Amino acid sequence: MTTVTDDSSRRLASGLGFAVLSAASFGLSGGLARGLLDSGWSPGAVVLVRIGLAALVLAGPAALSLRGRWGALRRNAGLVVGYGLLAVGAAQFCYFSAVARMPVGPALLIEYTAPAAVVCWLWLRHGQRPGRLTAAGAALAALGLVLVLDLLTGTRLDTGGVLWALAAMVGAATYFVLSAREGTGLPPLALAGGGLLVAALALGLLGLAGVLPLSAGTAPALYDGRAVPWWVPLLGLGLVTAAVAYVAGIAAGRRLGSRLASFVALLEVVAGVAGAWLLLGELPRPVQLLGGVLVVAGVVVVKLGEPRTAPAALPQPSAAR
Protein backbone atom coordinates (compact mmCIF):
# COMPACT_ATOMS: atom_id res chain seq x y z
CA MET A 1 0.00 0.00 0.00
CA THR A 2 2.82 2.35 0.92
CA THR A 3 4.63 1.56 -2.32
CA VAL A 4 1.53 2.38 -4.38
CA THR A 5 1.10 5.66 -2.50
CA ASP A 6 4.77 6.57 -2.96
CA ASP A 7 4.60 5.79 -6.68
CA SER A 8 1.47 7.92 -7.00
CA SER A 9 3.12 10.81 -5.17
CA ARG A 10 6.22 10.60 -7.33
CA ARG A 11 4.09 10.47 -10.46
CA LEU A 12 2.16 13.54 -9.33
CA ALA A 13 5.32 15.44 -8.41
CA SER A 14 7.05 14.66 -11.70
CA GLY A 15 3.87 15.46 -13.63
CA LEU A 16 3.57 18.86 -11.97
CA GLY A 17 7.25 19.54 -12.65
CA PHE A 18 6.86 18.73 -16.35
CA ALA A 19 3.66 20.80 -16.51
CA VAL A 20 5.33 23.87 -15.01
CA LEU A 21 8.33 23.49 -17.34
CA SER A 22 6.01 23.19 -20.34
CA ALA A 23 3.91 26.19 -19.30
CA ALA A 24 6.96 28.38 -18.68
CA SER A 25 8.46 27.40 -22.04
CA PHE A 26 5.24 27.94 -23.99
CA GLY A 27 4.69 31.26 -22.21
CA LEU A 28 7.77 32.81 -23.80
CA SER A 29 6.55 32.21 -27.34
CA GLY A 30 4.27 35.23 -27.61
CA GLY A 31 6.90 37.74 -26.50
CA LEU A 32 9.60 36.22 -28.71
CA ALA A 33 7.30 36.07 -31.72
CA ARG A 34 6.15 39.68 -31.31
CA GLY A 35 9.65 40.99 -32.07
CA LEU A 36 9.70 39.05 -35.35
CA LEU A 37 6.13 39.96 -36.28
CA ASP A 38 6.85 43.65 -35.75
CA SER A 39 9.94 43.39 -37.98
CA GLY A 40 7.91 42.10 -40.95
CA TRP A 41 7.63 38.35 -40.44
CA SER A 42 4.22 36.81 -41.11
CA PRO A 43 2.62 34.54 -38.47
CA GLY A 44 2.85 31.59 -40.90
CA ALA A 45 6.58 32.06 -41.42
CA VAL A 46 7.27 32.31 -37.67
CA VAL A 47 5.25 29.17 -36.96
CA LEU A 48 6.82 27.21 -39.83
CA VAL A 49 10.39 27.99 -38.74
CA ARG A 50 9.56 27.36 -35.09
CA ILE A 51 7.98 23.99 -35.79
CA GLY A 52 10.61 23.04 -38.36
CA LEU A 53 13.49 23.69 -35.95
CA ALA A 54 11.79 21.72 -33.19
CA ALA A 55 11.12 18.82 -35.58
CA LEU A 56 14.79 18.71 -36.56
CA VAL A 57 15.94 18.78 -32.94
CA LEU A 58 13.59 15.96 -31.93
CA ALA A 59 14.03 13.77 -35.02
CA GLY A 60 16.99 11.80 -33.66
CA PRO A 61 15.70 11.35 -30.08
CA ALA A 62 12.25 10.44 -31.42
CA ALA A 63 13.69 7.75 -33.71
CA LEU A 64 15.79 6.33 -30.85
CA SER A 65 12.73 6.20 -28.58
CA LEU A 66 10.97 4.04 -31.20
CA ARG A 67 13.61 1.31 -31.36
CA GLY A 68 11.70 -1.94 -31.39
CA ARG A 69 8.38 -0.09 -31.26
CA TRP A 70 7.84 1.11 -34.82
CA GLY A 71 4.57 -0.80 -34.87
CA ALA A 72 3.21 1.63 -32.28
CA LEU A 73 3.85 4.49 -34.69
CA ARG A 74 1.94 2.70 -37.47
CA ARG A 75 -0.98 1.94 -35.14
CA ASN A 76 -1.15 5.54 -33.98
CA ALA A 77 -0.60 7.22 -37.35
CA GLY A 78 -4.00 8.89 -37.20
CA LEU A 79 -3.29 10.29 -33.76
CA VAL A 80 0.11 11.68 -34.82
CA VAL A 81 -1.42 13.34 -37.88
CA GLY A 82 -4.31 14.83 -35.90
CA TYR A 83 -1.95 15.98 -33.17
CA GLY A 84 0.34 17.64 -35.69
CA LEU A 85 -2.40 19.38 -37.66
CA LEU A 86 -4.63 20.55 -34.80
CA ALA A 87 -2.67 20.58 -31.54
CA VAL A 88 0.57 21.88 -33.09
CA GLY A 89 0.13 23.57 -36.47
CA ALA A 90 -3.34 25.10 -36.17
CA ALA A 91 -2.97 26.09 -32.51
CA GLN A 92 0.34 27.87 -33.06
CA PHE A 93 -0.67 29.61 -36.27
CA CYS A 94 -3.93 30.88 -34.79
CA TYR A 95 -2.21 32.08 -31.62
CA PHE A 96 0.50 34.00 -33.47
CA SER A 97 -2.16 35.47 -35.77
CA ALA A 98 -3.94 36.69 -32.65
CA VAL A 99 -0.73 38.11 -31.16
CA ALA A 100 -0.14 40.03 -34.39
CA ARG A 101 -3.44 41.86 -33.78
CA MET A 102 -3.66 42.22 -30.00
CA PRO A 103 -1.51 42.21 -26.83
CA VAL A 104 0.04 38.92 -25.73
CA GLY A 105 -1.88 38.79 -22.43
CA PRO A 106 -5.48 39.00 -23.68
CA ALA A 107 -4.68 36.57 -26.51
CA LEU A 108 -3.46 34.03 -23.95
CA LEU A 109 -6.51 34.55 -21.73
CA ILE A 110 -8.85 33.75 -24.59
CA GLU A 111 -6.79 30.76 -25.71
CA TYR A 112 -6.68 29.45 -22.18
CA THR A 113 -10.39 29.10 -21.83
CA ALA A 114 -9.30 25.71 -23.21
CA PRO A 115 -9.36 24.03 -19.75
CA ALA A 116 -13.08 24.77 -19.50
CA ALA A 117 -13.51 23.21 -22.94
CA VAL A 118 -11.57 20.15 -21.74
CA VAL A 119 -13.85 19.77 -18.71
CA CYS A 120 -16.92 20.01 -20.95
CA TRP A 121 -15.46 17.49 -23.42
CA LEU A 122 -14.68 14.96 -20.70
CA TRP A 123 -18.19 15.43 -19.29
CA LEU A 124 -20.02 15.10 -22.63
CA ARG A 125 -17.78 12.48 -24.25
CA HIS A 126 -16.72 10.33 -21.28
CA GLY A 127 -19.30 11.16 -18.60
CA GLN A 128 -16.70 12.68 -16.25
CA ARG A 129 -18.95 15.24 -14.64
CA PRO A 130 -16.94 17.97 -12.85
CA GLY A 131 -17.40 18.15 -9.11
CA ARG A 132 -17.97 21.26 -7.03
CA LEU A 133 -14.29 21.67 -6.20
CA THR A 134 -13.29 21.37 -9.84
CA ALA A 135 -15.85 24.01 -10.81
CA ALA A 136 -14.74 26.24 -7.93
CA GLY A 137 -11.10 25.86 -8.93
CA ALA A 138 -11.94 26.72 -12.52
CA ALA A 139 -13.77 29.85 -11.42
CA LEU A 140 -10.93 30.87 -9.12
CA ALA A 141 -8.35 30.39 -11.87
CA ALA A 142 -10.52 32.34 -14.32
CA LEU A 143 -10.76 35.24 -11.86
CA GLY A 144 -7.00 35.11 -11.43
CA LEU A 145 -6.49 35.27 -15.19
CA VAL A 146 -8.74 38.31 -15.47
CA LEU A 147 -6.60 40.05 -12.85
CA VAL A 148 -3.32 38.89 -14.39
CA LEU A 149 -4.34 40.36 -17.73
CA ASP A 150 -5.77 43.51 -16.15
CA LEU A 151 -8.95 43.32 -18.20
CA LEU A 152 -11.01 45.15 -15.57
CA THR A 153 -9.59 48.48 -16.73
CA GLY A 154 -11.48 48.26 -19.99
CA THR A 155 -8.91 46.84 -22.37
CA ARG A 156 -10.26 47.02 -25.94
CA LEU A 157 -9.77 43.86 -27.97
CA ASP A 158 -9.47 43.55 -31.75
CA THR A 159 -12.34 41.45 -33.15
CA GLY A 160 -10.13 39.60 -35.62
CA GLY A 161 -7.59 38.91 -32.88
CA VAL A 162 -10.34 37.54 -30.64
CA LEU A 163 -11.52 35.15 -33.37
CA TRP A 164 -7.96 33.92 -33.99
CA ALA A 165 -7.50 33.42 -30.23
CA LEU A 166 -10.74 31.41 -30.03
CA ALA A 167 -9.50 29.19 -32.85
CA ALA A 168 -6.25 28.76 -30.92
CA MET A 169 -8.35 27.69 -27.92
CA VAL A 170 -9.76 24.77 -29.93
CA GLY A 171 -6.24 23.68 -30.83
CA ALA A 172 -5.11 24.03 -27.21
CA ALA A 173 -8.03 21.94 -25.94
CA THR A 174 -7.15 19.26 -28.49
CA TYR A 175 -3.56 19.39 -27.25
CA PHE A 176 -4.59 18.70 -23.64
CA VAL A 177 -7.01 15.90 -24.47
CA LEU A 178 -4.58 14.07 -26.75
CA SER A 179 -1.60 14.59 -24.42
CA ALA A 180 -3.29 12.68 -21.62
CA ARG A 181 -3.74 9.46 -23.57
CA GLU A 182 -1.50 6.60 -22.52
CA GLY A 183 -1.40 2.85 -22.96
CA THR A 184 -0.66 3.23 -26.67
CA GLY A 185 3.00 2.21 -26.61
CA LEU A 186 3.96 5.45 -28.35
CA PRO A 187 6.75 7.30 -26.46
CA PRO A 188 6.20 11.03 -25.74
CA LEU A 189 9.29 11.91 -27.80
CA ALA A 190 7.93 10.01 -30.80
CA LEU A 191 4.53 11.69 -30.53
CA ALA A 192 6.04 15.17 -30.17
CA GLY A 193 8.58 14.64 -32.96
CA GLY A 194 6.04 13.06 -35.30
CA GLY A 195 3.45 15.74 -34.65
CA LEU A 196 5.93 18.54 -35.23
CA LEU A 197 7.07 16.93 -38.50
CA VAL A 198 3.48 16.57 -39.72
CA ALA A 199 2.74 20.20 -38.83
CA ALA A 200 5.90 21.47 -40.55
CA LEU A 201 5.13 19.52 -43.74
CA ALA A 202 1.51 20.70 -43.79
CA LEU A 203 2.41 24.36 -43.28
CA GLY A 204 5.21 24.12 -45.83
CA LEU A 205 2.86 22.69 -48.45
CA LEU A 206 0.30 25.43 -47.74
CA GLY A 207 3.05 28.01 -48.15
CA LEU A 208 4.24 26.54 -51.46
CA ALA A 209 0.65 26.50 -52.71
CA GLY A 210 0.31 30.19 -51.86
CA VAL A 211 -2.48 29.56 -49.37
CA LEU A 212 -0.39 30.49 -46.34
CA PRO A 213 1.49 33.82 -46.58
CA LEU A 214 5.17 33.34 -45.74
CA SER A 215 7.01 36.62 -45.27
CA ALA A 216 10.40 36.75 -43.56
CA GLY A 217 13.42 39.01 -43.35
CA THR A 218 16.80 39.58 -41.73
CA ALA A 219 16.02 42.87 -40.01
CA PRO A 220 16.82 42.87 -36.27
CA ALA A 221 13.97 42.12 -33.89
CA LEU A 222 13.27 44.80 -31.30
CA TYR A 223 12.60 43.93 -27.66
CA ASP A 224 11.94 46.85 -25.34
CA GLY A 225 13.95 49.09 -27.63
CA ARG A 226 16.90 46.71 -27.97
CA ALA A 227 17.80 45.21 -31.33
CA VAL A 228 18.51 41.48 -31.46
CA PRO A 229 19.67 39.49 -34.50
CA TRP A 230 16.64 37.83 -36.16
CA TRP A 231 17.98 34.31 -35.67
CA VAL A 232 18.18 34.61 -31.86
CA PRO A 233 14.41 34.67 -31.21
CA LEU A 234 13.94 31.97 -33.86
CA LEU A 235 16.27 29.63 -31.97
CA GLY A 236 14.45 30.39 -28.74
CA LEU A 237 11.09 29.70 -30.37
CA GLY A 238 12.22 26.42 -31.92
CA LEU A 239 14.34 24.93 -29.15
CA VAL A 240 12.72 26.21 -25.95
CA THR A 241 9.12 27.14 -26.71
CA ALA A 242 8.52 24.18 -29.04
CA ALA A 243 10.89 21.22 -28.59
CA VAL A 244 11.16 21.42 -24.80
CA ALA A 245 7.61 22.63 -24.28
CA TYR A 246 5.84 19.91 -26.29
CA VAL A 247 7.81 16.99 -24.86
CA ALA A 248 7.33 18.26 -21.31
CA GLY A 249 3.64 18.87 -21.97
CA ILE A 250 3.03 15.33 -23.18
CA ALA A 251 4.92 13.90 -20.20
CA ALA A 252 2.80 16.04 -17.88
CA GLY A 253 -0.49 15.08 -19.51
CA ARG A 254 0.22 11.35 -19.20
CA ARG A 255 0.99 11.72 -15.49
CA LEU A 256 -1.74 14.16 -14.50
CA GLY A 257 -4.61 13.53 -16.89
CA SER A 258 -5.94 16.09 -19.37
CA ARG A 259 -8.10 18.02 -16.90
CA LEU A 260 -5.45 18.74 -14.27
CA ALA A 261 -2.68 19.20 -16.84
CA SER A 262 -4.78 21.78 -18.68
CA PHE A 263 -5.36 23.78 -15.49
CA VAL A 264 -1.71 23.68 -14.44
CA ALA A 265 -0.93 24.94 -17.94
CA LEU A 266 -2.85 28.11 -17.04
CA LEU A 267 0.49 29.12 -15.54
CA GLU A 268 1.50 29.74 -19.15
CA VAL A 269 -0.52 32.95 -18.94
CA VAL A 270 1.51 34.08 -15.94
CA ALA A 271 4.70 33.11 -17.78
CA GLY A 272 3.44 34.92 -20.86
CA VAL A 273 2.82 38.14 -18.93
CA ALA A 274 6.24 37.83 -17.28
CA GLY A 275 7.86 37.22 -20.67
CA ALA A 276 6.08 40.24 -22.14
CA TRP A 277 7.41 42.29 -19.23
CA LEU A 278 11.00 41.14 -19.71
CA LEU A 279 11.02 41.21 -23.51
CA LEU A 280 8.60 44.00 -24.37
CA GLY A 281 8.71 46.21 -21.28
CA GLU A 282 5.13 45.51 -20.15
CA LEU A 283 5.48 45.83 -16.38
CA PRO A 284 2.93 43.81 -14.36
CA ARG A 285 0.89 45.76 -11.82
CA PRO A 286 0.22 44.58 -8.23
CA VAL A 287 -3.26 43.43 -9.25
CA GLN A 288 -1.67 41.17 -11.86
CA LEU A 289 0.60 39.59 -9.24
CA LEU A 290 -2.49 38.94 -7.13
CA GLY A 291 -4.05 37.28 -10.16
CA GLY A 292 -1.06 34.97 -10.46
CA VAL A 293 -1.59 33.83 -6.88
CA LEU A 294 -5.25 33.11 -7.64
CA VAL A 295 -4.30 31.06 -10.71
CA VAL A 296 -2.04 28.85 -8.58
CA ALA A 297 -4.76 28.56 -5.93
CA GLY A 298 -7.26 27.54 -8.60
CA VAL A 299 -4.94 24.78 -9.81
CA VAL A 300 -4.64 23.45 -6.26
CA VAL A 301 -8.42 23.43 -5.83
CA VAL A 302 -8.85 21.63 -9.14
CA LYS A 303 -6.45 18.96 -7.93
CA LEU A 304 -8.43 18.56 -4.71
CA GLY A 305 -11.52 18.03 -6.85
CA GLU A 306 -9.92 15.30 -8.97
CA PRO A 307 -11.18 11.74 -8.30
CA ARG A 308 -8.55 9.74 -6.43
CA THR A 309 -8.47 7.23 -9.26
CA ALA A 310 -8.59 9.84 -12.02
CA PRO A 311 -5.49 8.77 -13.97
CA ALA A 312 -6.50 5.13 -14.01
CA ALA A 313 -10.13 5.87 -14.71
CA LEU A 314 -9.47 7.95 -17.79
CA PRO A 315 -10.31 6.18 -21.02
CA GLN A 316 -7.24 4.66 -22.63
CA PRO A 317 -7.74 4.96 -26.38
CA SER A 318 -5.41 3.27 -28.82
CA ALA A 319 -3.49 6.47 -29.57
CA ALA A 320 -1.52 9.12 -27.75
CA ARG A 321 -1.06 12.82 -28.44
Coordinates of N, CA, C and O in Angstrom, one line a residue, residues 148-242:
V148 N -4.7 38.9 -13.8 CA -3.3 38.9 -14.4 C -3.3 39.7 -15.7 O -2.3 40.5 -15.9
L149 N -4.3 39.6 -16.5 CA -4.3 40.4 -17.7 C -4.9 41.8 -17.6 O -5.0 42.5 -18.6
D150 N -5.3 42.1 -16.4 CA -5.8 43.5 -16.1 C -6.9 43.9 -17.1 O -6.9 45.0 -17.6
L151 N -7.9 43.0 -17.3 CA -9.0 43.3 -18.2 C -10.0 44.2 -17.6 O -10.9 44.7 -18.3
L152 N -10.0 44.4 -16.3 CA -11.0 45.1 -15.6 C -10.9 46.6 -15.8 O -11.8 47.4 -15.5
T153 N -9.8 47.1 -16.4 CA -9.6 48.5 -16.7 C -10.2 48.9 -18.1 O -10.0 50.0 -18.5
G154 N -10.8 47.9 -18.7 CA -11.5 48.3 -20.0 C -10.6 48.1 -21.2 O -10.7 48.9 -22.2
T155 N -9.8 47.1 -21.2 CA -8.9 46.8 -22.4 C -9.8 46.5 -23.6 O -10.7 45.7 -23.6
R156 N -9.5 47.2 -24.7 CA -10.3 47.0 -25.9 C -9.6 46.0 -26.8 O -8.4 46.0 -27.1
L157 N -10.3 45.0 -27.2 CA -9.8 43.9 -28.0 C -10.2 43.9 -29.4 O -11.3 44.3 -29.8
D158 N -9.2 43.6 -30.3 CA -9.5 43.5 -31.7 C -10.3 42.3 -32.1 O -10.0 41.2 -31.6
T159 N -11.4 42.5 -32.8 CA -12.3 41.4 -33.2 C -11.6 40.3 -33.9 O -11.8 39.1 -33.6
G160 N -10.8 40.6 -34.9 CA -10.1 39.6 -35.6 C -9.2 38.8 -34.7 O -9.1 37.6 -34.8
G161 N -8.5 39.6 -33.8 CA -7.6 38.9 -32.9 C -8.3 38.0 -32.0 O -7.8 36.9 -31.7
V162 N -9.5 38.4 -31.5 CA -10.3 37.5 -30.6 C -10.7 36.2 -31.4 O -10.7 35.1 -30.8
L163 N -11.1 36.4 -32.6 CA -11.5 35.2 -33.4 C -10.3 34.2 -33.6 O -10.5 33.0 -33.4
W164 N -9.2 34.8 -33.9 CA -8.0 33.9 -34.0 C -7.7 33.2 -32.7 O -7.3 32.1 -32.6
A165 N -7.8 34.0 -31.6 CA -7.5 33.4 -30.2 C -8.5 32.3 -29.9 O -8.1 31.3 -29.3
L166 N -9.7 32.5 -30.3 CA -10.7 31.4 -30.0 C -10.4 30.2 -30.8 O -10.6 29.0 -30.3
A167 N -9.9 30.3 -32.1 CA -9.5 29.2 -32.9 C -8.3 28.5 -32.2 O -8.2 27.3 -32.2
A168 N -7.4 29.3 -31.6 CA -6.3 28.8 -30.9 C -6.7 28.0 -29.7 O -6.1 27.0 -29.3
M169 N -7.8 28.4 -29.1 CA -8.3 27.7 -27.9 C -8.8 26.3 -28.3 O -8.5 25.3 -27.5
V170 N -9.4 26.1 -29.5 CA -9.8 24.8 -29.9 C -8.5 23.9 -30.1 O -8.5 22.7 -29.7
G171 N -7.5 24.4 -30.7 CA -6.2 23.7 -30.8 C -5.6 23.3 -29.5 O -5.1 22.2 -29.3
A172 N -5.7 24.3 -28.5 CA -5.1 24.0 -27.2 C -5.9 22.9 -26.5 O -5.3 22.1 -25.8
A173 N -7.2 23.0 -26.6 CA -8.0 21.9 -25.9 C -7.7 20.6 -26.5 O -7.6 19.6 -25.8
T174 N -7.5 20.5 -27.8 CA -7.1 19.3 -28.5 C -5.8 18.8 -28.0 O -5.6 17.6 -27.7
Y175 N -4.9 19.7 -27.8 CA -3.6 19.4 -27.2 C -3.7 18.7 -25.9 O -3.1 17.7 -25.6
F176 N -4.5 19.3 -25.0 CA -4.6 18.7 -23.6 C -5.3 17.3 -23.6 O -4.8 16.4 -22.9
V177 N -6.3 17.2 -24.4 CA -7.0 15.9 -24.5 C -6.1 14.8 -25.0 O -6.0 13.7 -24.5
L178 N -5.4 15.1 -26.1 CA -4.6 14.1 -26.8 C -3.3 13.8 -25.9 O -2.8 12.7 -25.9
S179 N -2.8 14.8 -25.2 CA -1.6 14.6 -24.4 C -1.8 13.6 -23.3 O -0.9 13.0 -22.8
A180 N -3.0 13.5 -22.8 CA -3.3 12.7 -21.6 C -3.5 11.2 -22.0 O -3.5 10.4 -21.0
R181 N -3.5 10.9 -23.2 CA -3.7 9.5 -23.6 C -2.5 8.6 -23.3 O -1.4 9.0 -23.8
E182 N -2.6 7.5 -22.7 CA -1.5 6.6 -22.5 C -2.0 5.2 -22.8 O -3.1 4.9 -23.2
G183 N -1.1 4.2 -22.7 CA -1.4 2.8 -23.0 C -1.3 2.5 -24.4 O -1.9 1.5 -24.9
T184 N -0.7 3.4 -25.2 CA -0.7 3.2 -26.7 C 0.7 2.6 -27.1 O 0.8 2.2 -28.2
G185 N 1.7 2.7 -26.2 CA 3.0 2.2 -26.6 C 3.8 3.2 -27.4 O 4.9 2.9 -27.9
L186 N 3.3 4.4 -27.6 CA 4.0 5.5 -28.3 C 4.7 6.4 -27.4 O 4.0 7.1 -26.6
P187 N 6.0 6.4 -27.4 CA 6.7 7.3 -26.5 C 6.4 8.8 -26.7 O 6.1 9.2 -27.8
P188 N 6.5 9.6 -25.6 CA 6.2 11.0 -25.7 C 7.1 11.7 -26.8 O 6.6 12.5 -27.5
L189 N 8.4 11.3 -26.8 CA 9.3 11.9 -27.8 C 8.8 11.6 -29.2 O 8.9 12.5 -30.1
A190 N 8.4 10.4 -29.5 CA 7.9 10.0 -30.8 C 6.7 10.8 -31.2 O 6.5 11.2 -32.3
L191 N 5.8 11.0 -30.3 CA 4.5 11.7 -30.5 C 4.8 13.2 -30.8 O 4.3 13.7 -31.8
A192 N 5.7 13.8 -30.0 CA 6.0 15.2 -30.2 C 6.8 15.4 -31.5 O 6.5 16.2 -32.3
G193 N 7.8 14.5 -31.7 CA 8.6 14.6 -33.0 C 7.7 14.4 -34.2 O 7.8 15.1 -35.2
G194 N 6.9 13.4 -34.2 CA 6.0 13.1 -35.3 C 5.0 14.2 -35.6 O 4.8 14.5 -36.7
G195 N 4.4 14.7 -34.5 CA 3.5 15.7 -34.6 C 4.1 17.0 -35.2 O 3.5 17.7 -36.1
L196 N 5.2 17.3 -34.7 CA 5.9 18.5 -35.2 C 6.3 18.4 -36.7 O 6.2 19.3 -37.5
L197 N 6.7 17.2 -37.1 CA 7.1 16.9 -38.5 C 5.8 17.1 -39.4 O 5.9 17.7 -40.5
V198 N 4.7 16.5 -39.0 CA 3.5 16.6 -39.7 C 3.1 18.0 -39.9 O 2.7 18.5 -41.0
A199 N 3.1 18.8 -38.8 CA 2.7 20.2 -38.8 C 3.6 21.0 -39.8 O 3.2 21.8 -40.6
A200 N 5.0 20.8 -39.7 CA 5.9 21.5 -40.6 C 5.6 21.2 -42.0 O 5.6 22.1 -42.9
L201 N 5.4 19.9 -42.4 CA 5.1 19.5 -43.7 C 3.8 20.2 -44.2 O 3.8 20.7 -45.4
A202 N 2.8 20.1 -43.4 CA 1.5 20.7 -43.8 C 1.6 22.2 -44.0 O 1.1 22.7 -45.1
L203 N 2.3 22.9 -43.1 CA 2.4 24.4 -43.3 C 3.3 24.7 -44.5 O 3.0 25.7 -45.2
G204 N 4.3 23.9 -44.7 CA 5.2 24.1 -45.8 C 4.5 23.9 -47.1 O 4.6 24.7 -48.1
L205 N 3.6 22.9 -47.2 CA 2.9 22.7 -48.5 C 1.9 23.8 -48.7 O 1.7 24.3 -49.8
L206 N 1.2 24.3 -47.6 CA 0.3 25.4 -47.7 C 1.0 26.7 -48.2 O 0.5 27.5 -49.0
G207 N 2.3 26.9 -47.7 CA 3.0 28.0 -48.1 C 3.4 27.9 -49.6 O 3.3 28.9 -50.4
L208 N 3.9 26.7 -50.1 CA 4.2 26.5 -51.5 C 3.0 26.7 -52.4 O 3.2 27.2 -53.5
A209 N 1.9 26.4 -51.9 CA 0.6 26.5 -52.7 C 0.1 27.9 -52.7 O -0.8 28.3 -53.4
G210 N 0.7 28.8 -51.9 CA 0.3 30.2 -51.9 C -0.9 30.4 -51.0 O -1.4 31.6 -50.9
V211 N -1.3 29.4 -50.3 CA -2.5 29.6 -49.4 C -2.1 30.2 -48.1 O -2.8 31.0 -47.5
L212 N -0.9 29.9 -47.6 CA -0.4 30.5 -46.3 C 0.7 31.5 -46.6 O 1.8 31.2 -47.2
P213 N 0.5 32.8 -46.3 CA 1.5 33.8 -46.6 C 2.8 33.6 -45.7 O 2.7 33.3 -44.5
L214 N 3.9 33.6 -46.4 CA 5.2 33.3 -45.7 C 6.1 34.5 -46.0 O 6.7 34.6 -47.1
S215 N 6.1 35.4 -45.1 CA 7.0 36.6 -45.3 C 8.1 36.6 -44.2 O 7.7 36.4 -43.0
A216 N 9.3 36.8 -44.5 CA 10.4 36.8 -43.6 C 11.4 37.8 -43.9 O 11.3 38.5 -45.0
G217 N 12.4 38.0 -43.1 CA 13.4 39.0 -43.4 C 14.6 38.8 -42.4 O 14.5 38.0 -41.5
T218 N 15.6 39.7 -42.6 CA 16.8 39.6 -41.7 C 17.0 40.8 -40.9 O 18.0 41.0 -40.3
A219 N 15.9 41.7 -40.8 CA 16.0 42.9 -40.0 C 16.0 42.5 -38.5 O 15.4 41.5 -38.1
P220 N 16.8 43.2 -37.7 CA 16.8 42.9 -36.3 C 15.4 42.9 -35.6 O 14.6 43.7 -36.0
A221 N 15.2 42.1 -34.7 CA 14.0 42.1 -33.9 C 14.2 43.0 -32.7 O 15.2 43.0 -32.0
L222 N 13.2 43.8 -32.4 CA 13.3 44.8 -31.3 C 12.5 44.3 -30.1 O 11.4 43.9 -30.2
Y223 N 13.2 44.3 -28.9 CA 12.6 43.9 -27.7 C 12.9 45.0 -26.6 O 14.0 45.2 -26.2
D224 N 11.8 45.7 -26.3 CA 11.9 46.8 -25.3 C 13.0 47.8 -25.8 O 13.8 48.3 -25.0
G225 N 13.0 48.1 -27.1 CA 14.0 49.1 -27.6 C 15.3 48.6 -28.0 O 16.2 49.3 -28.5
R226 N 15.6 47.3 -27.7 CA 16.9 46.7 -28.0 C 16.8 45.8 -29.2 O 16.0 45.0 -29.3
A227 N 17.8 46.0 -30.1 CA 17.8 45.2 -31.3 C 18.5 43.9 -31.1 O 19.6 43.9 -30.5
V228 N 17.9 42.8 -31.6 CA 18.5 41.5 -31.5 C 18.6 40.8 -32.8 O 17.6 41.0 -33.6
P229 N 19.6 40.2 -33.2 CA 19.7 39.5 -34.5 C 18.5 38.6 -34.7 O 18.0 37.9 -33.8
W230 N 17.9 38.5 -35.9 CA 16.6 37.8 -36.2 C 16.7 36.4 -35.8 O 15.7 35.8 -35.4
W231 N 17.9 35.8 -35.9 CA 18.0 34.3 -35.7 C 17.9 33.9 -34.2 O 17.7 32.8 -33.8
V232 N 18.2 34.9 -33.3 CA 18.2 34.6 -31.9 C 16.8 34.2 -31.4 O 16.6 33.2 -30.7
P233 N 15.8 35.1 -31.6 CA 14.4 34.7 -31.2 C 13.9 33.4 -31.9 O 13.1 32.6 -31.3
L234 N 14.4 33.2 -33.2 CA 13.9 32.0 -33.9 C 14.5 30.7 -33.2 O 13.7 29.7 -33.0
L235 N 15.7 30.8 -32.7 CA 16.3 29.6 -32.0 C 15.5 29.4 -30.7 O 15.2 28.3 -30.3
G236 N 15.2 30.5 -30.0 CA 14.4 30.4 -28.7 C 13.1 29.8 -29.0 O 12.6 28.9 -28.2
L237 N 12.4 30.2 -30.1 CA 11.1 29.7 -30.4 C 11.1 28.2 -30.7 O 10.3 27.4 -30.3
G238 N 12.1 27.8 -31.5 CA 12.2 26.4 -31.9 C 12.7 25.5 -30.8 O 12.1 24.4 -30.6
L239 N 13.7 25.8 -30.1 CA 14.3 24.9 -29.2 C 13.6 24.9 -27.8 O 13.4 23.9 -27.2
V240 N 13.3 26.1 -27.3 CA 12.7 26.2 -26.0 C 11.2 26.1 -26.0 O 10.6 25.3 -25.3
T241 N 10.6 27.0 -26.8 CA 9.1 27.1 -26.7 C 8.4 26.1 -27.5 O 7.2 26.0 -27.5
A242 N 9.1 25.3 -28.3 CA 8.5 24.2 -29.0 C 9.1 22.8 -28.6 O 8.3 22.0 -28.0

